[in-house]
Short mmCIF file of C-alpha atoms in Angstrom, two decimals:
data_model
loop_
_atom_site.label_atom_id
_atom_site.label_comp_id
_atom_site.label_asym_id
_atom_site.label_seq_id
_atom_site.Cartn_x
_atom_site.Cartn_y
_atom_site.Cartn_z
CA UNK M 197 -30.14 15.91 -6.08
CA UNK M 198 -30.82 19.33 -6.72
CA UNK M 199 -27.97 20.85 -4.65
CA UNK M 200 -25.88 21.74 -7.45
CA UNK M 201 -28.56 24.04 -9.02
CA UNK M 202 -27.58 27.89 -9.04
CA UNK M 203 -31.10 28.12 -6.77
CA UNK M 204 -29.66 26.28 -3.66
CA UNK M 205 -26.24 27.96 -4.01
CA UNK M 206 -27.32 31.70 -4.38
CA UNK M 207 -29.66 30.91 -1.62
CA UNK M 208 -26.89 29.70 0.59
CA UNK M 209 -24.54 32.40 -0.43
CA UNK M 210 -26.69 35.22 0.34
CA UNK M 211 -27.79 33.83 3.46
CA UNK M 212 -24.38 33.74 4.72
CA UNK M 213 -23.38 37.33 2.69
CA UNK M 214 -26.89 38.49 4.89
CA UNK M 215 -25.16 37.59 8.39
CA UNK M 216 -22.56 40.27 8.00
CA UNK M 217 -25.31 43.32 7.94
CA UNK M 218 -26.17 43.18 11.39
CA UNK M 219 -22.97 42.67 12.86
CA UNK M 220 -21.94 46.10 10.31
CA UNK M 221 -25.13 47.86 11.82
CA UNK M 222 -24.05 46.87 15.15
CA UNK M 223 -20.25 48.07 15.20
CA UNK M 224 -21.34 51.13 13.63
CA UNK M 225 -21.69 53.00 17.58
CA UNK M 226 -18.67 51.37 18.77
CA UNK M 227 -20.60 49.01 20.71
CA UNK M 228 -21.94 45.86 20.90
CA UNK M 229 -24.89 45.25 23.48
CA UNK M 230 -25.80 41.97 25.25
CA UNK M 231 -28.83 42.01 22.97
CA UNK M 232 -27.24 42.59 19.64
CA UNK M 233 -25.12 39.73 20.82
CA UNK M 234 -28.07 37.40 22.12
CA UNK M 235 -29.22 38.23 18.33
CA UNK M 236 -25.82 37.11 16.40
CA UNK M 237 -26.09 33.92 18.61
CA UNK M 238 -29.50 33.26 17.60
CA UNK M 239 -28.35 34.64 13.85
CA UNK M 240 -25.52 31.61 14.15
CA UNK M 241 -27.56 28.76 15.82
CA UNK M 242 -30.03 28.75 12.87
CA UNK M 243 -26.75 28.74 10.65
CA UNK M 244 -25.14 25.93 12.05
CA UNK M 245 -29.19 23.68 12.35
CA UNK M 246 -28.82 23.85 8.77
CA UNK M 247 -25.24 23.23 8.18
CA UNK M 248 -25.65 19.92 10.45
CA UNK M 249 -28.90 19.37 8.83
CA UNK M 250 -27.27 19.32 5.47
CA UNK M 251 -24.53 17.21 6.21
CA UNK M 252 -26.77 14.57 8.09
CA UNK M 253 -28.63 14.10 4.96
CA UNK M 254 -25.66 14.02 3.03
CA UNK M 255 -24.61 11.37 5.75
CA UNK M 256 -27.92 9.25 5.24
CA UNK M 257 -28.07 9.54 1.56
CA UNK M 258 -24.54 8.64 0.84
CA UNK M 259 -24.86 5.38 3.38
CA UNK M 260 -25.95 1.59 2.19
CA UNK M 261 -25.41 -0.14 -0.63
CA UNK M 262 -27.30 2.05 -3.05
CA UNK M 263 -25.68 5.67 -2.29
CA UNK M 264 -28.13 8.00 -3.63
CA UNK M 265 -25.42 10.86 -3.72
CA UNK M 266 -22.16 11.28 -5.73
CA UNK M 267 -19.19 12.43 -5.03
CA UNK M 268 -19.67 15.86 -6.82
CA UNK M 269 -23.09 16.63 -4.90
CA UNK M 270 -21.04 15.47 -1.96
CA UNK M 271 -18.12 17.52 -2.59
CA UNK M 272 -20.94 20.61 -3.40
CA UNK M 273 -22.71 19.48 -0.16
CA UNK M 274 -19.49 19.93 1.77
CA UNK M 275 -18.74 22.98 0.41
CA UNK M 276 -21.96 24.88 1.27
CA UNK M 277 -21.88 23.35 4.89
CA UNK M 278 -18.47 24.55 5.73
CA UNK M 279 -19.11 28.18 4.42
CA UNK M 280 -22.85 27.89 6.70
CA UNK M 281 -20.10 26.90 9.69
CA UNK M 282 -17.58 29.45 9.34
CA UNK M 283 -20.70 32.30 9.28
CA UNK M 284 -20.55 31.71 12.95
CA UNK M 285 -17.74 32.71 14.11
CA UNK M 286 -19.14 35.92 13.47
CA UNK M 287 -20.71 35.46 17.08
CA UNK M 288 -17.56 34.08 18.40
CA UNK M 289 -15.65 37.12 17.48
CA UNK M 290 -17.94 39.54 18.42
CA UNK M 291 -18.42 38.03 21.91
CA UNK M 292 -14.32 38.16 22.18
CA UNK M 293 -14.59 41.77 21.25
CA UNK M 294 -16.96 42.87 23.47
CA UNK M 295 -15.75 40.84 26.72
CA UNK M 296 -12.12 42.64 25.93
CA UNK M 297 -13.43 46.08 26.71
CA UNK M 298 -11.70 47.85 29.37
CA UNK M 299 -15.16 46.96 31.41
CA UNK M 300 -14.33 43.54 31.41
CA UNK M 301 -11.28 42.05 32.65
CA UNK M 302 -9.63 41.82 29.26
CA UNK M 303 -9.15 38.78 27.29
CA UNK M 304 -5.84 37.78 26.29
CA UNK M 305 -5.33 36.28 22.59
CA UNK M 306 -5.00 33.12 23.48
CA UNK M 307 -7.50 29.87 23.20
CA UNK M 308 -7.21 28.79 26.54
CA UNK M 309 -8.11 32.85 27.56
CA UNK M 310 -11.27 33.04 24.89
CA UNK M 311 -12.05 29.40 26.08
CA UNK M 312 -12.11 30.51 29.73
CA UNK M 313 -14.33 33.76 28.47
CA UNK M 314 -17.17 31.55 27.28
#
């Protein structure tokens, strides 16, 4: 496996590093539109096709007899997938922020408030 080679993990790292730009580009007027947010969602869906997609492989590599992965390109594997997850809560927090302005009825900080939001 080639997942531990400084190609996969720079890629990785400044895809996720890459995510923050728009959302910085976006906050810069003080406000966040429904399409800047429609394009953070679509910004976080293709993050989290290839966090799943990642650890699926992982998944079907690492299954059977004969695991074709060890535990270091598993550990590696892990790793990369769980910074590709937390990338999208960018979204999450974003759509929080913008559904607490005062033209909203505003969101209280709790989950069962931001659950009721979505």
């Amino acid at each position: 496996p080639d997942i531990s080679g400084i190609g996969v993990r720079a890629a990785i790292y400044a895809q996720n590093l890459l995510c923050f730009f728009p959302v910085f580009f976006y906050l810069s007027d003080g406000e966040i539109t429904m399409d800047e947010l429609a394009g953070i969602q679509d910004q976080s869906t293709g993050m989290l096709a290839i966090a799943f997609a990642i650890l699926i492989t992982t998944a079907s590599l690492a299954a059977g007899h004969n695991p074709t992965v060890s535990n270091y390109h598993a550990a590696i594997i892990l790793d990369l997938s769980w910074m590709n997850n937390t990338s999208t809560w960018i979204w999450f927090i974003l759509y929080v922020y913008e559904r607490s302005k005062a033209k909203y009825k505003p969101v209280e900080a709790t989950w069962t408030s931001w659950c009721a939001s979505v």
